[in-house]
C-alpha atoms as a PDB file:
ATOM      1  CA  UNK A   1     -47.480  16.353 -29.969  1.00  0.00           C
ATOM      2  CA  UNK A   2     -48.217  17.061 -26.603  1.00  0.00           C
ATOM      3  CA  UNK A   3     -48.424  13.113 -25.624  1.00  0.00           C
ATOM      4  CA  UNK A   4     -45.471  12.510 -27.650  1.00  0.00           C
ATOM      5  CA  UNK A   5     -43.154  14.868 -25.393  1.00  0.00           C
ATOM      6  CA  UNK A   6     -44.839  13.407 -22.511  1.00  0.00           C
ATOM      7  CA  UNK A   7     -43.491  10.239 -23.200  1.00  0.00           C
ATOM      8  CA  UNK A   8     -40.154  11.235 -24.350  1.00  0.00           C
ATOM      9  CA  UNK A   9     -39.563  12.831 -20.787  1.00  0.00           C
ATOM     10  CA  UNK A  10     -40.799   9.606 -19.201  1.00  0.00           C
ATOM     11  CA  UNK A  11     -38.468   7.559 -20.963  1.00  0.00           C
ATOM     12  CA  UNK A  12     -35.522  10.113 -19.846  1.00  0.00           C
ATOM     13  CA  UNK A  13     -36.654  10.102 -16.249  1.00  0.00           C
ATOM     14  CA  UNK A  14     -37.095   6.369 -15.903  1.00  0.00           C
ATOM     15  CA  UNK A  15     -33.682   5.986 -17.736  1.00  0.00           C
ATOM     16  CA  UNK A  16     -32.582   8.603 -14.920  1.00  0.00           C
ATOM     17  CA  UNK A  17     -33.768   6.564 -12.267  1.00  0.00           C
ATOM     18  CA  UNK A  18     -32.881   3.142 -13.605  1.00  0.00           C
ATOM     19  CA  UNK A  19     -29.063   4.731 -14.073  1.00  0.00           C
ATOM     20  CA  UNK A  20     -28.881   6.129 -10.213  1.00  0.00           C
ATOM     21  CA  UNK A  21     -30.088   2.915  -8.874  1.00  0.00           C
ATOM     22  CA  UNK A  22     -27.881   0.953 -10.669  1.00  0.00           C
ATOM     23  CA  UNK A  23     -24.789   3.266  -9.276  1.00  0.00           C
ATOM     24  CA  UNK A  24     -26.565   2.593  -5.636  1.00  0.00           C
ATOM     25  CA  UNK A  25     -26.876  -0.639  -5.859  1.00  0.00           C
ATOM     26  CA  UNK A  26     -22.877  -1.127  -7.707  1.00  0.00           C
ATOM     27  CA  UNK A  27     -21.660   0.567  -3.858  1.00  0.00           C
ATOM     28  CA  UNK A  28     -18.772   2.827  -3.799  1.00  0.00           C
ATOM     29  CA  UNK A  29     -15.717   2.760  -6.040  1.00  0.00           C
ATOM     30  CA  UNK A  30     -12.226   3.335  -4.931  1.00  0.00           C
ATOM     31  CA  UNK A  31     -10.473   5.430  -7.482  1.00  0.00           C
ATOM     32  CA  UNK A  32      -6.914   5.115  -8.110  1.00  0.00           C
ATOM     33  CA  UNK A  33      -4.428   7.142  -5.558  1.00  0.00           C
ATOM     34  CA  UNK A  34      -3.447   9.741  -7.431  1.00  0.00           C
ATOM     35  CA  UNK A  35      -0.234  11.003  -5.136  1.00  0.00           C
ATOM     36  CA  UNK A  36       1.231   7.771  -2.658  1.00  0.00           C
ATOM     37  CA  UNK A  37       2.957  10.056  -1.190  1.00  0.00           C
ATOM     38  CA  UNK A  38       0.191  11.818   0.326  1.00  0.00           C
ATOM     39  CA  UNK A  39      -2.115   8.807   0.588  1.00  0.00           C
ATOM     40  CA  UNK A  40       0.413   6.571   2.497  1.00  0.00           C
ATOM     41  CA  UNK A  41       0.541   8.696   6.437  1.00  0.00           C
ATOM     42  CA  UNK A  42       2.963   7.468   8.143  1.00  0.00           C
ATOM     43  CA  UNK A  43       3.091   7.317  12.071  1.00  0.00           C
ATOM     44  CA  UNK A  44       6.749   8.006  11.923  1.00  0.00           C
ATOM     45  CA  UNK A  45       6.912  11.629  10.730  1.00  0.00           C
ATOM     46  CA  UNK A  46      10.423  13.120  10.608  1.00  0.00           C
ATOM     47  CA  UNK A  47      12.633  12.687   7.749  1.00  0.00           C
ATOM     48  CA  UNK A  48      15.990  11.651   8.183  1.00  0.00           C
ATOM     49  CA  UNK A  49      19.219  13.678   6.433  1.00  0.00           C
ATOM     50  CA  UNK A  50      21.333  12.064   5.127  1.00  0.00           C
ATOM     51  CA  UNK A  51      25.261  13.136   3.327  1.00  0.00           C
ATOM     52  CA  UNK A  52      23.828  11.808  -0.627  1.00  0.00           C
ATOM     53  CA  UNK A  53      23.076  13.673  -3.414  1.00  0.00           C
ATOM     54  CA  UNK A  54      20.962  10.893  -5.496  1.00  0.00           C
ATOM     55  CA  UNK A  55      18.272   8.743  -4.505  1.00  0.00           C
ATOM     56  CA  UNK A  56      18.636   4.831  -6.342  1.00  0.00           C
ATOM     57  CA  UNK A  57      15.113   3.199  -5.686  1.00  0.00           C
ATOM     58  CA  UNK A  58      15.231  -0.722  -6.480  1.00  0.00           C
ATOM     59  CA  UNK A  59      12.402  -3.342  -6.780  1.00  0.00           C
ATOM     60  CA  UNK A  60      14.652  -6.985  -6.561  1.00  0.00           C
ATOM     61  CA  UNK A  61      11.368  -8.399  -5.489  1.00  0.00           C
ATOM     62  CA  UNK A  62      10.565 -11.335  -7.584  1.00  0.00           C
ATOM     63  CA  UNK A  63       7.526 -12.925  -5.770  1.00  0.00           C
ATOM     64  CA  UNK A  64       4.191 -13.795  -7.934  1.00  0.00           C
ATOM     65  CA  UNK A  65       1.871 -12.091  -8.980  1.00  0.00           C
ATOM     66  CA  UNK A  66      -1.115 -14.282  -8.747  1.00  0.00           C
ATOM     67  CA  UNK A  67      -3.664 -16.040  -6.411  1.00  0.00           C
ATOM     68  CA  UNK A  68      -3.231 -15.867  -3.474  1.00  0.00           C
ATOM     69  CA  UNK A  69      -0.910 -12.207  -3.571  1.00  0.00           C
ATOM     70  CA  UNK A  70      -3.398  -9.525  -4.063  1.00  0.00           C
ATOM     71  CA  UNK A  71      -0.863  -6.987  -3.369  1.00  0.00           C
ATOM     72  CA  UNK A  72      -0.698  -5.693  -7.124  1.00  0.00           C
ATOM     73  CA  UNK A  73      -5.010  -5.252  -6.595  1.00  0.00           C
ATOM     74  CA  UNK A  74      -3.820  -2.512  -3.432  1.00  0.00           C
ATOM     75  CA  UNK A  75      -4.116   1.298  -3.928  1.00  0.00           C
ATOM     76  CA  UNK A  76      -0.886   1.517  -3.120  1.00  0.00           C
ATOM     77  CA  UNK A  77       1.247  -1.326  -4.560  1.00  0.00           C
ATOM     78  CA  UNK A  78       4.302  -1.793  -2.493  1.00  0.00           C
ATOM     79  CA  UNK A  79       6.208  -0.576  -5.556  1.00  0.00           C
ATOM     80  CA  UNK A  80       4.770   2.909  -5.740  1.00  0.00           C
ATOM     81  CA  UNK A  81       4.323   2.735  -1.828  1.00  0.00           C
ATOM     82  CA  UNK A  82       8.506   2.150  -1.171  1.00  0.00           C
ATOM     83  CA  UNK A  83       8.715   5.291  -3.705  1.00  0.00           C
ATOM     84  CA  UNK A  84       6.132   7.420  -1.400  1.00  0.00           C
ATOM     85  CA  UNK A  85       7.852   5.867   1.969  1.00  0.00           C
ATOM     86  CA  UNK A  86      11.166   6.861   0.580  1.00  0.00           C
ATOM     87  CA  UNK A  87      10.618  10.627  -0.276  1.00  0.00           C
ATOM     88  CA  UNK A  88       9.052  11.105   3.022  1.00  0.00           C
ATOM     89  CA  UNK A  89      11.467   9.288   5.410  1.00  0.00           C
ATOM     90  CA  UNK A  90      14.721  10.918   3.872  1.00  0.00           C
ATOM     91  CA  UNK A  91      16.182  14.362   2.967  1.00  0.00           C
ATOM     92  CA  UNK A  92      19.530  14.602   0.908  1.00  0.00           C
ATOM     93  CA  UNK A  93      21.675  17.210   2.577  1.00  0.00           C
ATOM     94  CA  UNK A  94      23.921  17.158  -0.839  1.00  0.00           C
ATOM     95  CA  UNK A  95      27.041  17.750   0.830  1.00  0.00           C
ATOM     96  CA  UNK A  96      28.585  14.323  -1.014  1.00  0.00           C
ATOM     97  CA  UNK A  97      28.309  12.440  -3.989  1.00  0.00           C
ATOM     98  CA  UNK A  98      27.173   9.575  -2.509  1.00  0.00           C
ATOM     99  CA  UNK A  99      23.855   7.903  -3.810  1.00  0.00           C
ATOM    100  CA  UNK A 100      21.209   6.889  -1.448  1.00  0.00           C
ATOM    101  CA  UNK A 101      19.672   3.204  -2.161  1.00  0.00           C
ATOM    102  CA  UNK A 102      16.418   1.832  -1.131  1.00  0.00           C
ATOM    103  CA  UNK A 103      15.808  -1.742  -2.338  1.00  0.00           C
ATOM    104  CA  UNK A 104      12.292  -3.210  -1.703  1.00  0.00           C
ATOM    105  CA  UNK A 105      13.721  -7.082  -1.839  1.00  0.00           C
ATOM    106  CA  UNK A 106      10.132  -8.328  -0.829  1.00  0.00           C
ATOM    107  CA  UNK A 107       6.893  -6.277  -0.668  1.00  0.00           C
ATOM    108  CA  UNK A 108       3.557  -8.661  -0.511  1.00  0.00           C
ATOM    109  CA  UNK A 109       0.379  -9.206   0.234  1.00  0.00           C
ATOM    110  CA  UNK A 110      -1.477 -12.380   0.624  1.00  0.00           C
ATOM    111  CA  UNK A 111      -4.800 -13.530   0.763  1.00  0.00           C
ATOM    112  CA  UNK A 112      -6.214 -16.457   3.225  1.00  0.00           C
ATOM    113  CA  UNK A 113      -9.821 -17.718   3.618  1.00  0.00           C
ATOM    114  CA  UNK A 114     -10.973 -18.201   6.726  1.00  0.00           C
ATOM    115  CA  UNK A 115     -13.742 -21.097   7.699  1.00  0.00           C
ATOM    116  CA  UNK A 116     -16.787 -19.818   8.269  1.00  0.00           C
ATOM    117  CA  UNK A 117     -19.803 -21.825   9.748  1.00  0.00           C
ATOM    118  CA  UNK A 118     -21.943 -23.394   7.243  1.00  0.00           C
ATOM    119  CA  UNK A 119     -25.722 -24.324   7.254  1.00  0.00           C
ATOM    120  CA  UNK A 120     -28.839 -22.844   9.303  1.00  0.00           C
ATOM    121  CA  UNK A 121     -26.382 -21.887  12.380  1.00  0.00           C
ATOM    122  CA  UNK A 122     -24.193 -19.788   9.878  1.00  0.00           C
ATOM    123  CA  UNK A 123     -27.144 -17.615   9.059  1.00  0.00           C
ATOM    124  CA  UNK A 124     -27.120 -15.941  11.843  1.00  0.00           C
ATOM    125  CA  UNK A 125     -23.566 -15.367  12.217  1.00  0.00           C
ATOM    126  CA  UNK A 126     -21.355 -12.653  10.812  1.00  0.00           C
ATOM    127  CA  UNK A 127     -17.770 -14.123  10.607  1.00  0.00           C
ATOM    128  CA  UNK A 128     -14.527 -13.183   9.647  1.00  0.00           C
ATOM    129  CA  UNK A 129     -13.831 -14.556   5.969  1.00  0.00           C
ATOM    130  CA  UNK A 130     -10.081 -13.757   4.996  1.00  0.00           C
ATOM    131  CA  UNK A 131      -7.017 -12.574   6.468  1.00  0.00           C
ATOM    132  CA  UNK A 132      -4.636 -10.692   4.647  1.00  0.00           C
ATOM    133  CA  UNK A 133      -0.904 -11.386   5.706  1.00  0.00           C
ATOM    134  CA  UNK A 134       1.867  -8.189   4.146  1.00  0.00           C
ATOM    135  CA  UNK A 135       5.482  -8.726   4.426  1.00  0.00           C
ATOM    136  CA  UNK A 136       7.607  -6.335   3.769  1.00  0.00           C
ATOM    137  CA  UNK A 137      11.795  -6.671   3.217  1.00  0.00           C
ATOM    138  CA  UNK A 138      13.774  -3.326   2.612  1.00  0.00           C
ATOM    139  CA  UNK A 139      17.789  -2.448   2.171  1.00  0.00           C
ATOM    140  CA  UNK A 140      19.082   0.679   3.011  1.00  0.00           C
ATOM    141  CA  UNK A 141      22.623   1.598   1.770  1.00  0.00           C
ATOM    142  CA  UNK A 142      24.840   4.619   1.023  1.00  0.00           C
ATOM    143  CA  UNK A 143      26.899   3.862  -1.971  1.00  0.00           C
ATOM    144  CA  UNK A 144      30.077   6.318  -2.668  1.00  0.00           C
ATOM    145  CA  UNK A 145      30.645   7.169  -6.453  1.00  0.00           C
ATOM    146  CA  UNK A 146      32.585   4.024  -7.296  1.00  0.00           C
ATOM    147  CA  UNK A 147      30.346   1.681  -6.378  1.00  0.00           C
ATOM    148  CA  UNK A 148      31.527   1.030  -2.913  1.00  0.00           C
ATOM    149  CA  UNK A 149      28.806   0.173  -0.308  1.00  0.00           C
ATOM    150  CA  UNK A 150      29.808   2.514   2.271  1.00  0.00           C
ATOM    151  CA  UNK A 151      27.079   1.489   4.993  1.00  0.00           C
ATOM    152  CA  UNK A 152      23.392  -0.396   5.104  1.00  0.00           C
ATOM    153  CA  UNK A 153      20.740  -0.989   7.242  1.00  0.00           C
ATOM    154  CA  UNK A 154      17.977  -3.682   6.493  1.00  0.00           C
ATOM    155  CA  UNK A 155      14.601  -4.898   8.179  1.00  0.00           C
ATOM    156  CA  UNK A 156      11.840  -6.799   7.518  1.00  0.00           C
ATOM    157  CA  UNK A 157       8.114  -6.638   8.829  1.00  0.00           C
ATOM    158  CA  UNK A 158       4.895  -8.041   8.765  1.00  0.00           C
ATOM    159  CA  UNK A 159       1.292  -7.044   9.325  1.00  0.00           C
ATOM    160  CA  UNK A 160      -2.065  -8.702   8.977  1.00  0.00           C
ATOM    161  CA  UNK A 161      -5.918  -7.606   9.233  1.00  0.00           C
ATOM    162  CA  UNK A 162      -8.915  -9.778   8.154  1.00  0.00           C
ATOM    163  CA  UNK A 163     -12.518  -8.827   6.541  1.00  0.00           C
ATOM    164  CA  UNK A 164     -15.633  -9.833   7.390  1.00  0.00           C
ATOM    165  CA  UNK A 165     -17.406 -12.974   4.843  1.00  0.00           C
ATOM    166  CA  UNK A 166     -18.481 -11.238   1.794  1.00  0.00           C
ATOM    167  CA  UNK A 167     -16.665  -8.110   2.237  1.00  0.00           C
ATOM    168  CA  UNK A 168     -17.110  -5.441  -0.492  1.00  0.00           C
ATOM    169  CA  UNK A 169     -13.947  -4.848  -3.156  1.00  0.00           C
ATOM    170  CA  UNK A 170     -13.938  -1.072  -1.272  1.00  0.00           C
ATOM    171  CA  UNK A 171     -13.620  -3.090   2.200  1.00  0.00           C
ATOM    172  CA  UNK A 172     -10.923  -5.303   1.002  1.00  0.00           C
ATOM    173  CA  UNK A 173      -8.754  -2.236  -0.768  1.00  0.00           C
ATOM    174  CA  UNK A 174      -9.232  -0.560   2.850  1.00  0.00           C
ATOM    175  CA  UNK A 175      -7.715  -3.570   4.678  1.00  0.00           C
ATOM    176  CA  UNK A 176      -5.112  -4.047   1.989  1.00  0.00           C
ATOM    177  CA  UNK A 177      -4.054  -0.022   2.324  1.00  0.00           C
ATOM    178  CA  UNK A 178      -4.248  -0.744   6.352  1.00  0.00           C
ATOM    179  CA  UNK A 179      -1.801  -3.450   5.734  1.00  0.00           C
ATOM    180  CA  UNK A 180       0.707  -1.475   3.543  1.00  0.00           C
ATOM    181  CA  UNK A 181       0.420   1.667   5.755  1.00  0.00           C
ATOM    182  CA  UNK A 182       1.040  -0.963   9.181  1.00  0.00           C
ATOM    183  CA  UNK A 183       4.326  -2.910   7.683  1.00  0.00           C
ATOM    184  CA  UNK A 184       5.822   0.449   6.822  1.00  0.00           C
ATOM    185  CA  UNK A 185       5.218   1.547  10.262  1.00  0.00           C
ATOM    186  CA  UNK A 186       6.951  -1.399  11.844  1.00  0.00           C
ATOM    187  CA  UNK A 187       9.406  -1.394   9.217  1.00  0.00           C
ATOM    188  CA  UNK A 188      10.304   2.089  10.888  1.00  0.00           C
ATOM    189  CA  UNK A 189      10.727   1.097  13.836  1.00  0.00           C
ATOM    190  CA  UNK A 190      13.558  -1.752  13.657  1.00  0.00           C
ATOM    191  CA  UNK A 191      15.462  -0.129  10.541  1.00  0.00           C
ATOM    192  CA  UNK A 192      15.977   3.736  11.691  1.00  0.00           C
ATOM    193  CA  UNK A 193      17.277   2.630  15.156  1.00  0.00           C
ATOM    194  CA  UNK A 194      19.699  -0.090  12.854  1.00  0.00           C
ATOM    195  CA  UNK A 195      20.711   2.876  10.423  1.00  0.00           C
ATOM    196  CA  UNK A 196      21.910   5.314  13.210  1.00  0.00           C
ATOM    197  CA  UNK A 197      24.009   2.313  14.237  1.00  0.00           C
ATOM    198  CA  UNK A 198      25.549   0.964  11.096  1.00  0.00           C
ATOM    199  CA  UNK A 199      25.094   4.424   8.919  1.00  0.00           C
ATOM    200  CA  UNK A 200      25.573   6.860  11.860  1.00  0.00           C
ATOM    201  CA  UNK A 201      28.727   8.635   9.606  1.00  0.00           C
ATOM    202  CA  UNK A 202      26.015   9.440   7.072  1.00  0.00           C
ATOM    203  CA  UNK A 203      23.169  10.722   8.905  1.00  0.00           C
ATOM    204  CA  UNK A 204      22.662  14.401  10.416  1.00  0.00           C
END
């Protein structure tokens, strides 16, 4: 009886040990972002009011969705991450009836290999082995209760960052997050100077 328990603990330690160093040995997972919002920190902080009561959030983007755009693989896909950029870079002052539209016309991100030296001389070489290119292409607009476009603002961006060769899945979901996080950013920067020119009778 005694040997018999023995062995029954063995068999639960070694299937212990054979378990952890299988999670060691898988590396770290990246688990699913649970609020955008939160996840996706944006250098530009302050929200902008504007005279709407409604928010109208559109996805007209029709680009692919396979090899070589990874961008539905990101933790933020740029159709949750519009959503998240949205609620933080606008406040509704709800003094109209006006509707506030964001269309994401194009939000993408793309993979390209890079060469990487082959043969004894490679060995010793740690390269860079894929860029990833992100374009982003957003519409502003105030739209008054008939319809009417009563001002817009649009701007496009890009950003880029590249992995080393054989990067992990966690190192690639970190560059594609950098990416999304970086167009938004310069995204910021050409559209809110165009809205206070073009939507100035809407803002506060």
């Amino acid at each position: 009886m005694i040997h018999k328990s023995m062995m029954n603990r063995n068999g639960i330690l070694n299937a212990f040990i054979l378990s952890a160093l299988f999670t060691l040995a898988s590396g770290p997972v990246m688990e699913a972002v649970a609020d955008p919002v939160a996840a996706l920190v944006l250098a530009e902080q302050t929200a902008i009011p504007v005279d709407a009561s409604s928010v109208d959030v559109r996805i007209t983007d029709t680009s692919p969705r396979d090899y070589p755009y990874v961008g539905s693989r990101a933790p933020i896909p740029y159709d949750q991450a519009i959503r998240a950029w949205a609620a933080q870079r606008f406040t509704l002052t709800g003094q109209s009836v006006n509707a506030l539209r964001v269309t994401l016309r194009q939000g993408t991100i793309t993979e390209k290999l890079l060469p990487i030296t082959t043969g004894i001389s490679g060995w010793f070489k740690k390269e860079q082995g894929a860029e990833y290119q992100g374009t982003l292409d957003v519409e502003i607009a105030v739209v008054g209760p008939n319809g009417n476009v009563l001002g817009t603002a649009d701007a496009k961006s890009w950003a880029s960052e590249s992995v080393v060769e054989n990067a992990t899945q966690a190192d690639k979901e970190k560059a594609w997050m950098n990416v999304t996080k970086t167009t938004f950013d310069n995204l910021d920067r050409d559209i809110i100077p165009t809205m206070r020119k073009t939507m100035a009778a809407y803002l506060r």
